[in-house]
PDB file of N, CA and C in Angstrom:
ATOM      1  N   MET J   1      11.897   1.589 -17.556  1.00 83.00           N
ATOM      2  CA  MET J   1      11.361   0.580 -17.575  1.00 83.00           C
ATOM      3  C   MET J   1      10.290   0.776 -16.537  1.00 83.00           C
ATOM      4  N   LEU J   2       8.827   0.437 -17.562  1.00 92.00           N
ATOM      5  CA  LEU J   2       7.897   0.219 -16.295  1.00 92.00           C
ATOM      6  C   LEU J   2       7.071  -1.266 -16.454  1.00 92.00           C
ATOM      7  N   SER J   3       7.051  -1.843 -15.411  1.00 95.00           N
ATOM      8  CA  SER J   3       6.405  -2.989 -15.272  1.00 95.00           C
ATOM      9  C   SER J   3       4.557  -3.255 -14.358  1.00 95.00           C
ATOM     10  N   VAL J   4       3.596  -3.646 -14.788  1.00 96.00           N
ATOM     11  CA  VAL J   4       2.500  -3.445 -14.592  1.00 96.00           C
ATOM     12  C   VAL J   4       2.578  -5.148 -13.578  1.00 96.00           C
ATOM     13  N   ASN J   5       1.873  -4.666 -12.661  1.00 94.00           N
ATOM     14  CA  ASN J   5       1.603  -5.734 -11.891  1.00 94.00           C
ATOM     15  C   ASN J   5       0.222  -6.085 -11.453  1.00 94.00           C
ATOM     16  N   GLU J   6      -0.576  -7.199 -10.839  1.00 96.00           N
ATOM     17  CA  GLU J   6      -1.610  -7.333 -10.635  1.00 96.00           C
ATOM     18  C   GLU J   6      -1.649  -8.108  -9.322  1.00 96.00           C
ATOM     19  N   TYR J   7      -2.246  -7.772  -8.352  1.00 95.00           N
ATOM     20  CA  TYR J   7      -2.657  -9.159  -7.441  1.00 95.00           C
ATOM     21  C   TYR J   7      -3.926  -8.638  -6.780  1.00 95.00           C
ATOM     22  N   PHE J   8      -4.378 -10.063  -5.933  1.00 96.00           N
ATOM     23  CA  PHE J   8      -5.557 -10.451  -5.518  1.00 96.00           C
ATOM     24  C   PHE J   8      -6.346 -10.091  -6.562  1.00 96.00           C
ATOM     25  N   ASP J   9      -6.526 -11.644  -7.407  1.00 96.00           N
ATOM     26  CA  ASP J   9      -7.526 -11.408  -8.761  1.00 96.00           C
ATOM     27  C   ASP J   9      -7.809  -9.765  -9.257  1.00 96.00           C
ATOM     28  N   GLY J  10      -6.979  -9.401  -9.608  1.00 96.00           N
ATOM     29  CA  GLY J  10      -7.384  -7.895 -10.390  1.00 96.00           C
ATOM     30  C   GLY J  10      -7.600  -6.806  -9.707  1.00 96.00           C
ATOM     31  N   ASN J  11      -7.841  -7.128  -8.396  1.00 97.00           N
ATOM     32  CA  ASN J  11      -7.925  -6.168  -7.466  1.00 97.00           C
ATOM     33  C   ASN J  11      -7.202  -5.169  -6.927  1.00 97.00           C
ATOM     34  N   VAL J  12      -5.787  -5.333  -7.432  1.00 97.00           N
ATOM     35  CA  VAL J  12      -4.669  -4.658  -7.216  1.00 97.00           C
ATOM     36  C   VAL J  12      -4.226  -4.159  -8.073  1.00 97.00           C
ATOM     37  N   LYS J  13      -3.823  -3.456  -8.714  1.00 97.00           N
ATOM     38  CA  LYS J  13      -3.361  -2.917  -9.630  1.00 97.00           C
ATOM     39  C   LYS J  13      -1.838  -1.964  -9.355  1.00 97.00           C
ATOM     40  N   SER J  14      -0.776  -2.462  -9.973  1.00 96.00           N
ATOM     41  CA  SER J  14       0.236  -1.249  -9.825  1.00 96.00           C
ATOM     42  C   SER J  14       0.951  -1.220 -11.270  1.00 96.00           C
ATOM     43  N   ILE J  15       1.395   0.389 -11.103  1.00 97.00           N
ATOM     44  CA  ILE J  15       2.792   0.145 -12.413  1.00 97.00           C
ATOM     45  C   ILE J  15       4.257   0.644 -11.680  1.00 97.00           C
ATOM     46  N   ALA J  16       5.666  -0.205 -11.677  1.00 95.00           N
ATOM     47  CA  ALA J  16       6.304  -0.429 -10.885  1.00 95.00           C
ATOM     48  C   ALA J  16       7.439   0.189 -12.058  1.00 95.00           C
ATOM     49  N   PHE J  17       8.589   1.432 -11.300  1.00 93.00           N
ATOM     50  CA  PHE J  17       9.783   1.783 -12.194  1.00 93.00           C
ATOM     51  C   PHE J  17      10.527   2.144 -10.995  1.00 93.00           C
ATOM     52  N   ALA J  18      11.441   2.545 -11.333  1.00 91.00           N
ATOM     53  CA  ALA J  18      12.931   2.697 -10.804  1.00 91.00           C
ATOM     54  C   ALA J  18      12.970   4.104 -10.976  1.00 91.00           C
ATOM     55  N   GLY J  19      13.379   4.877  -9.369  1.00 77.00           N
ATOM     56  CA  GLY J  19      12.859   6.190  -9.363  1.00 77.00           C
ATOM     57  C   GLY J  19      14.419   6.040  -9.016  1.00 77.00           C
ATOM     58  N   ALA J  20      15.280   7.456  -9.110  1.00 80.00           N
ATOM     59  CA  ALA J  20      16.129   8.268  -8.369  1.00 80.00           C
ATOM     60  C   ALA J  20      16.832   7.547  -7.091  1.00 80.00           C
ATOM     61  N   GLU J  21      15.473   7.440  -5.828  1.00 82.00           N
ATOM     62  CA  GLU J  21      16.217   6.857  -5.247  1.00 82.00           C
ATOM     63  C   GLU J  21      15.776   5.795  -5.089  1.00 82.00           C
ATOM     64  N   GLY J  22      14.921   4.898  -5.390  1.00 86.00           N
ATOM     65  CA  GLY J  22      14.873   3.396  -4.974  1.00 86.00           C
ATOM     66  C   GLY J  22      13.307   3.129  -6.431  1.00 86.00           C
ATOM     67  N   GLY J  23      12.393   1.723  -5.845  1.00 92.00           N
ATOM     68  CA  GLY J  23      11.705   1.676  -6.299  1.00 92.00           C
ATOM     69  C   GLY J  23      10.302   2.827  -6.364  1.00 92.00           C
ATOM     70  N   VAL J  24       9.502   2.632  -7.205  1.00 95.00           N
ATOM     71  CA  VAL J  24       8.307   3.101  -7.004  1.00 95.00           C
ATOM     72  C   VAL J  24       6.895   2.790  -7.841  1.00 95.00           C
ATOM     73  N   THR J  25       6.215   2.949  -6.894  1.00 95.00           N
ATOM     74  CA  THR J  25       5.071   1.946  -7.356  1.00 95.00           C
ATOM     75  C   THR J  25       4.084   3.257  -7.330  1.00 95.00           C
ATOM     76  N   SER J  26       2.917   2.949  -8.528  1.00 96.00           N
ATOM     77  CA  SER J  26       2.114   3.838  -8.789  1.00 96.00           C
ATOM     78  C   SER J  26       0.827   2.948  -8.695  1.00 96.00           C
ATOM     79  N   GLY J  27      -0.726   3.109  -7.726  1.00 96.00           N
ATOM     80  CA  GLY J  27      -1.551   1.586  -7.740  1.00 96.00           C
ATOM     81  C   GLY J  27      -3.212   1.982  -7.529  1.00 96.00           C
ATOM     82  N   VAL J  28      -3.666   1.474  -7.829  1.00 98.00           N
ATOM     83  CA  VAL J  28      -5.293   1.370  -7.184  1.00 98.00           C
ATOM     84  C   VAL J  28      -5.773  -0.254  -6.780  1.00 98.00           C
ATOM     85  N   MET J  29      -6.449   0.261  -5.476  1.00 98.00           N
ATOM     86  CA  MET J  29      -7.207  -0.983  -5.140  1.00 98.00           C
ATOM     87  C   MET J  29      -8.581  -0.715  -4.829  1.00 98.00           C
ATOM     88  N   ALA J  30      -9.380  -1.879  -5.415  1.00 98.00           N
ATOM     89  CA  ALA J  30     -10.711  -2.003  -5.338  1.00 98.00           C
ATOM     90  C   ALA J  30     -10.888  -2.028  -4.444  1.00 98.00           C
ATOM     91  N   PRO J  31     -12.233  -1.865  -3.995  1.00 98.00           N
ATOM     92  CA  PRO J  31     -12.553  -2.041  -2.580  1.00 98.00           C
ATOM     93  C   PRO J  31     -12.605  -3.194  -1.643  1.00 98.00           C
ATOM     94  N   GLY J  32     -11.917  -3.350  -0.666  1.00 97.00           N
ATOM     95  CA  GLY J  32     -11.902  -5.169  -0.276  1.00 97.00           C
ATOM     96  C   GLY J  32     -10.843  -4.902   0.734  1.00 97.00           C
ATOM     97  N   GLU J  33     -10.303  -6.298   1.078  1.00 97.00           N
ATOM     98  CA  GLU J  33      -9.263  -6.752   2.289  1.00 97.00           C
ATOM     99  C   GLU J  33      -8.199  -7.047   1.638  1.00 97.00           C
ATOM    100  N   TYR J  34      -6.797  -6.514   2.417  1.00 97.00           N
ATOM    101  CA  TYR J  34      -6.048  -7.295   1.478  1.00 97.00           C
ATOM    102  C   TYR J  34      -4.930  -7.186   2.588  1.00 97.00           C
ATOM    103  N   ARG J  35      -3.653  -8.112   2.527  1.00 96.00           N
ATOM    104  CA  ARG J  35      -2.563  -8.483   3.009  1.00 96.00           C
ATOM    105  C   ARG J  35      -1.433  -8.409   2.593  1.00 96.00           C
ATOM    106  N   PHE J  36      -0.373  -7.595   2.857  1.00 95.00           N
ATOM    107  CA  PHE J  36       0.842  -7.183   1.701  1.00 95.00           C
ATOM    108  C   PHE J  36       1.936  -7.469   2.821  1.00 95.00           C
ATOM    109  N   GLY J  37       2.849  -8.374   2.281  1.00 94.00           N
ATOM    110  CA  GLY J  37       4.714  -8.571   2.551  1.00 94.00           C
ATOM    111  C   GLY J  37       5.328  -7.400   2.199  1.00 94.00           C
ATOM    112  N   THR J  38       6.384  -7.365   2.837  1.00 94.00           N
ATOM    113  CA  THR J  38       7.233  -6.116   2.395  1.00 94.00           C
ATOM    114  C   THR J  38       8.400  -6.495   2.397  1.00 94.00           C
ATOM    115  N   SER J  39       9.640  -7.039   1.703  1.00 94.00           N
ATOM    116  CA  SER J  39      10.538  -7.170   1.433  1.00 94.00           C
ATOM    117  C   SER J  39      11.717  -6.193   1.713  1.00 94.00           C
ATOM    118  N   GLN J  40      11.249  -4.777   1.348  1.00 94.00           N
ATOM    119  CA  GLN J  40      12.112  -3.500   1.681  1.00 94.00           C
ATOM    120  C   GLN J  40      11.385  -2.530   2.441  1.00 94.00           C
ATOM    121  N   HIS J  41      11.993  -1.517   3.062  1.00 95.00           N
ATOM    122  CA  HIS J  41      11.564  -0.561   3.873  1.00 95.00           C
ATOM    123  C   HIS J  41       9.859   0.088   2.950  1.00 95.00           C
ATOM    124  N   GLU J  42       8.920   0.520   3.228  1.00 96.00           N
ATOM    125  CA  GLU J  42       7.866   1.218   2.346  1.00 96.00           C
ATOM    126  C   GLU J  42       7.606   1.975   2.768  1.00 96.00           C
ATOM    127  N   LEU J  43       6.729   3.240   2.201  1.00 96.00           N
ATOM    128  CA  LEU J  43       6.321   4.380   2.729  1.00 96.00           C
ATOM    129  C   LEU J  43       5.468   4.599   1.280  1.00 96.00           C
ATOM    130  N   MET J  44       3.897   4.493   1.956  1.00 97.00           N
ATOM    131  CA  MET J  44       2.811   4.166   1.364  1.00 97.00           C
ATOM    132  C   MET J  44       2.543   5.494   1.280  1.00 97.00           C
ATOM    133  N   GLN J  45       2.106   6.432   0.344  1.00 98.00           N
ATOM    134  CA  GLN J  45       1.281   7.767  -0.018  1.00 98.00           C
ATOM    135  C   GLN J  45      -0.122   7.605  -0.123  1.00 98.00           C
ATOM    136  N   VAL J  46      -1.182   7.627   0.614  1.00 98.00           N
ATOM    137  CA  VAL J  46      -2.989   7.859   0.007  1.00 98.00           C
ATOM    138  C   VAL J  46      -2.711   9.305  -1.233  1.00 98.00           C
ATOM    139  N   VAL J  47      -3.171   8.746  -2.312  1.00 98.00           N
ATOM    140  CA  VAL J  47      -3.273   9.822  -3.179  1.00 98.00           C
ATOM    141  C   VAL J  47      -5.029  10.200  -3.718  1.00 98.00           C
ATOM    142  N   TYR J  48      -5.852   9.353  -3.270  1.00 98.00           N
ATOM    143  CA  TYR J  48      -7.059   9.145  -3.555  1.00 98.00           C
ATOM    144  C   TYR J  48      -7.677   8.436  -2.423  1.00 98.00           C
ATOM    145  N   GLY J  49      -9.004   8.799  -1.764  1.00 98.00           N
ATOM    146  CA  GLY J  49      -9.608   7.908  -1.327  1.00 98.00           C
ATOM    147  C   GLY J  49      -8.850   8.010   0.040  1.00 98.00           C
ATOM    148  N   GLU J  50      -9.467   6.430   0.615  1.00 98.00           N
ATOM    149  CA  GLU J  50      -8.892   5.949   2.406  1.00 98.00           C
ATOM    150  C   GLU J  50      -8.181   4.501   2.102  1.00 98.00           C
ATOM    151  N   LEU J  51      -7.832   4.576   3.387  1.00 98.00           N
ATOM    152  CA  LEU J  51      -7.291   3.235   3.448  1.00 98.00           C
ATOM    153  C   LEU J  51      -7.511   2.776   5.105  1.00 98.00           C
ATOM    154  N   VAL J  52      -7.309   1.923   5.602  1.00 98.00           N
ATOM    155  CA  VAL J  52      -7.977   1.867   6.618  1.00 98.00           C
ATOM    156  C   VAL J  52      -7.059   0.564   7.011  1.00 98.00           C
ATOM    157  N   VAL J  53      -5.706   0.959   7.614  1.00 97.00           N
ATOM    158  CA  VAL J  53      -4.530  -0.441   8.081  1.00 97.00           C
ATOM    159  C   VAL J  53      -3.723  -0.571   9.313  1.00 97.00           C
ATOM    160  N   ARG J  54      -3.886  -1.845   9.328  1.00 97.00           N
ATOM    161  CA  ARG J  54      -3.384  -2.360  10.890  1.00 97.00           C
ATOM    162  C   ARG J  54      -1.882  -2.577  10.526  1.00 97.00           C
ATOM    163  N   LEU J  55      -1.027  -1.951  11.443  1.00 95.00           N
ATOM    164  CA  LEU J  55       0.157  -1.713  10.618  1.00 95.00           C
ATOM    165  C   LEU J  55       0.794  -3.345  12.392  1.00 95.00           C
ATOM    166  N   PRO J  56       2.015  -3.276  11.479  1.00 93.00           N
ATOM    167  CA  PRO J  56       2.703  -4.973  12.233  1.00 93.00           C
ATOM    168  C   PRO J  56       2.609  -4.827  13.614  1.00 93.00           C
ATOM    169  N   GLY J  57       2.464  -5.624  14.497  1.00 89.00           N
ATOM    170  CA  GLY J  57       2.376  -5.515  15.965  1.00 89.00           C
ATOM    171  C   GLY J  57       1.279  -4.984  16.467  1.00 89.00           C
ATOM    172  N   SER J  58       0.697  -4.377  15.447  1.00 92.00           N
ATOM    173  CA  SER J  58      -0.500  -3.565  16.310  1.00 92.00           C
ATOM    174  C   SER J  58      -1.868  -4.381  16.254  1.00 92.00           C
ATOM    175  N   ASP J  59      -2.650  -3.819  17.282  1.00 92.00           N
ATOM    176  CA  ASP J  59      -4.128  -5.081  17.451  1.00 92.00           C
ATOM    177  C   ASP J  59      -5.319  -3.745  16.534  1.00 92.00           C
ATOM    178  N   ALA J  60      -4.939  -2.343  16.688  1.00 96.00           N
ATOM    179  CA  ALA J  60      -5.745  -1.230  15.958  1.00 96.00           C
ATOM    180  C   ALA J  60      -5.754  -0.563  14.585  1.00 96.00           C
ATOM    181  N   TRP J  61      -6.784  -0.906  14.214  1.00 97.00           N
ATOM    182  CA  TRP J  61      -6.608  -0.103  12.478  1.00 97.00           C
ATOM    183  C   TRP J  61      -6.282   1.486  12.869  1.00 97.00           C
ATOM    184  N   GLN J  62      -6.139   2.021  11.311  1.00 97.00           N
ATOM    185  CA  GLN J  62      -5.686   3.233  11.422  1.00 97.00           C
ATOM    186  C   GLN J  62      -6.070   3.383  10.099  1.00 97.00           C
ATOM    187  N   SER J  63      -6.947   4.961  10.099  1.00 98.00           N
ATOM    188  CA  SER J  63      -6.842   4.883   8.537  1.00 98.00           C
ATOM    189  C   SER J  63      -6.057   6.707   8.158  1.00 98.00           C
ATOM    190  N   TYR J  64      -6.019   6.101   6.949  1.00 98.00           N
ATOM    191  CA  TYR J  64      -5.328   7.273   6.242  1.00 98.00           C
ATOM    192  C   TYR J  64      -5.877   7.924   4.663  1.00 98.00           C
ATOM    193  N   SER J  65      -6.260   9.079   4.721  1.00 97.00           N
ATOM    194  CA  SER J  65      -7.035   9.156   3.687  1.00 97.00           C
ATOM    195  C   SER J  65      -6.002  10.321   2.853  1.00 97.00           C
ATOM    196  N   ALA J  66      -7.011  10.947   1.603  1.00 97.00           N
ATOM    197  CA  ALA J  66      -5.522  10.857   0.914  1.00 97.00           C
ATOM    198  C   ALA J  66      -4.833  12.349   1.423  1.00 97.00           C
ATOM    199  N   GLY J  67      -3.782  12.368   0.873  1.00 97.00           N
ATOM    200  CA  GLY J  67      -2.765  13.025   1.308  1.00 97.00           C
ATOM    201  C   GLY J  67      -1.941  12.889   3.027  1.00 97.00           C
ATOM    202  N   ASN J  68      -2.047  11.584   2.976  1.00 98.00           N
ATOM    203  CA  ASN J  68      -1.374  11.147   4.148  1.00 98.00           C
ATOM    204  C   ASN J  68      -0.368   9.798   4.188  1.00 98.00           C
ATOM    205  N   GLN J  69       0.543   9.496   4.765  1.00 98.00           N
ATOM    206  CA  GLN J  69       0.944   8.530   4.319  1.00 98.00           C
ATOM    207  C   GLN J  69       1.133   7.006   6.100  1.00 98.00           C
ATOM    208  N   PHE J  70       2.376   6.469   5.281  1.00 97.00           N
ATOM    209  CA  PHE J  70       2.389   5.421   6.932  1.00 97.00           C
ATOM    210  C   PHE J  70       3.743   4.898   5.808  1.00 97.00           C
ATOM    211  N   GLU J  71       4.394   3.939   7.062  1.00 96.00           N
ATOM    212  CA  GLU J  71       5.953   3.382   6.492  1.00 96.00           C
ATOM    213  C   GLU J  71       5.611   1.877   7.111  1.00 96.00           C
ATOM    214  N   ILE J  72       6.225   1.317   6.427  1.00 96.00           N
ATOM    215  CA  ILE J  72       6.304  -0.116   7.069  1.00 96.00           C
ATOM    216  C   ILE J  72       7.471  -0.846   6.843  1.00 96.00           C
ATOM    217  N   GLU J  73       8.128  -1.355   7.770  1.00 96.00           N
ATOM    218  CA  GLU J  73       9.923  -1.442   7.683  1.00 96.00           C
ATOM    219  C   GLU J  73       9.997  -2.788   6.620  1.00 96.00           C
ATOM    220  N   ALA J  74      11.064  -3.620   6.342  1.00 96.00           N
ATOM    221  CA  ALA J  74      11.543  -4.438   5.397  1.00 96.00           C
ATOM    222  C   ALA J  74      11.021  -6.118   6.195  1.00 96.00           C
ATOM    223  N   ASN J  75      10.249  -6.856   5.440  1.00 96.00           N
ATOM    224  CA  ASN J  75       9.878  -8.022   6.071  1.00 96.00           C
ATOM    225  C   ASN J  75       9.168  -8.036   7.007  1.00 96.00           C
ATOM    226  N   GLN J  76       7.994  -7.584   7.071  1.00 96.00           N
ATOM    227  CA  GLN J  76       6.675  -7.036   7.726  1.00 96.00           C
ATOM    228  C   GLN J  76       5.304  -7.122   7.054  1.00 96.00           C
ATOM    229  N   SER J  77       4.385  -7.292   7.467  1.00 95.00           N
ATOM    230  CA  SER J  77       3.050  -7.828   6.734  1.00 95.00           C
ATOM    231  C   SER J  77       2.438  -7.031   7.602  1.00 95.00           C
ATOM    232  N   PHE J  78       1.101  -6.122   6.427  1.00 97.00           N
ATOM    233  CA  PHE J  78       0.495  -5.560   7.001  1.00 97.00           C
ATOM    234  C   PHE J  78      -1.300  -5.748   6.411  1.00 97.00           C
ATOM    235  N   GLU J  79      -1.975  -4.926   6.890  1.00 97.00           N
ATOM    236  CA  GLU J  79      -3.447  -5.244   6.156  1.00 97.00           C
ATOM    237  C   GLU J  79      -3.842  -4.172   6.168  1.00 97.00           C
ATOM    238  N   VAL J  80      -4.814  -3.699   4.922  1.00 97.00           N
ATOM    239  CA  VAL J  80      -5.561  -2.523   4.565  1.00 97.00           C
ATOM    240  C   VAL J  80      -6.472  -3.160   4.043  1.00 97.00           C
ATOM    241  N   ARG J  81      -7.516  -2.064   4.258  1.00 97.00           N
ATOM    242  CA  ARG J  81      -9.123  -2.999   4.455  1.00 97.00           C
ATOM    243  C   ARG J  81      -9.663  -0.832   3.217  1.00 97.00           C
ATOM    244  N   ALA J  82      -9.668  -1.057   1.980  1.00 97.00           N
ATOM    245  CA  ALA J  82     -10.497  -0.010   1.177  1.00 97.00           C
ATOM    246  C   ALA J  82     -11.781  -0.432   1.129  1.00 97.00           C
ATOM    247  N   GLU J  83     -12.663   0.648   1.333  1.00 96.00           N
ATOM    248  CA  GLU J  83     -13.865   0.744   1.504  1.00 96.00           C
ATOM    249  C   GLU J  83     -14.671   1.434   0.111  1.00 96.00           C
ATOM    250  N   THR J  84     -13.624   2.554  -1.073  1.00 97.00           N
ATOM    251  CA  THR J  84     -14.113   2.530  -2.165  1.00 97.00           C
ATOM    252  C   THR J  84     -12.756   2.557  -3.065  1.00 97.00           C
ATOM    253  N   ALA J  85     -12.777   2.576  -4.158  1.00 97.00           N
ATOM    254  CA  ALA J  85     -11.663   3.095  -4.759  1.00 97.00           C
ATOM    255  C   ALA J  85     -10.547   4.029  -4.466  1.00 97.00           C
ATOM    256  N   THR J  86      -9.222   3.273  -4.360  1.00 98.00           N
ATOM    257  CA  THR J  86      -7.901   4.194  -3.525  1.00 98.00           C
ATOM    258  C   THR J  86      -7.035   4.085  -3.981  1.00 98.00           C
ATOM    259  N   ALA J  87      -5.863   4.854  -4.800  1.00 98.00           N
ATOM    260  CA  ALA J  87      -4.786   5.023  -5.599  1.00 98.00           C
ATOM    261  C   ALA J  87      -3.553   5.658  -4.291  1.00 98.00           C
ATOM    262  N   TYR J  88      -2.973   5.241  -4.446  1.00 98.00           N
ATOM    263  CA  TYR J  88      -1.806   5.160  -3.347  1.00 98.00           C
ATOM    264  C   TYR J  88      -0.457   5.174  -4.352  1.00 98.00           C
ATOM    265  N   LEU J  89       0.415   6.055  -4.054  1.00 97.00           N
ATOM    266  CA  LEU J  89       1.895   5.832  -4.560  1.00 97.00           C
ATOM    267  C   LEU J  89       2.699   5.155  -3.299  1.00 97.00           C
ATOM    268  N   CYS J  90       3.903   4.537  -3.448  1.00 96.00           N
ATOM    269  CA  CYS J  90       4.654   3.689  -2.701  1.00 96.00           C
ATOM    270  C   CYS J  90       6.487   3.565  -3.257  1.00 96.00           C
ATOM    271  N   PHE J  91       6.971   4.609  -2.162  1.00 95.00           N
ATOM    272  CA  PHE J  91       7.989   4.216  -2.090  1.00 95.00           C
ATOM    273  C   PHE J  91       8.857   3.720  -1.812  1.00 95.00           C
ATOM    274  N   TYR J  92      10.019   2.695  -1.937  1.00 93.00           N
ATOM    275  CA  TYR J  92      10.888   1.462  -1.530  1.00 93.00           C
ATOM    276  C   TYR J  92      12.046   1.500  -1.699  1.00 93.00           C
ATOM    277  N   SER J  93      12.759   1.661   0.019  1.00 90.00           N
ATOM    278  CA  SER J  93      13.884   1.648   0.220  1.00 90.00           C
ATOM    279  C   SER J  93      14.621   0.704   0.840  1.00 90.00           C
TER     280      SER J  93
END
C-alpha cells in the first residue's frame, strides 16, 4: 500500500511504502531549507540534484549530490538545504 505525504507547505512530497526490510520513501524537495526529525534509523540517498546537510552534533554543512548517501540515527534531527529541486530515496530501519 502506498501513502502520500506532504510537508513544509507542499515543498517536500513523498510516497511511502513498506519494503521487505523496512519502510521506504521516494520524494522530492523544492528549493529551500528544512529541518527533519527521525523516529527510526534513516539512510537517505540523493538520486537527483543535491542536498547540503548539517548532521546531528555538527556545525559543518556537507554536500551530497546525486549518487551519494548519508545516515541519521533514530531520535535525531538534521537540517537540509536544496538549491534546486532534488529527488531522494529514504530507507528506514
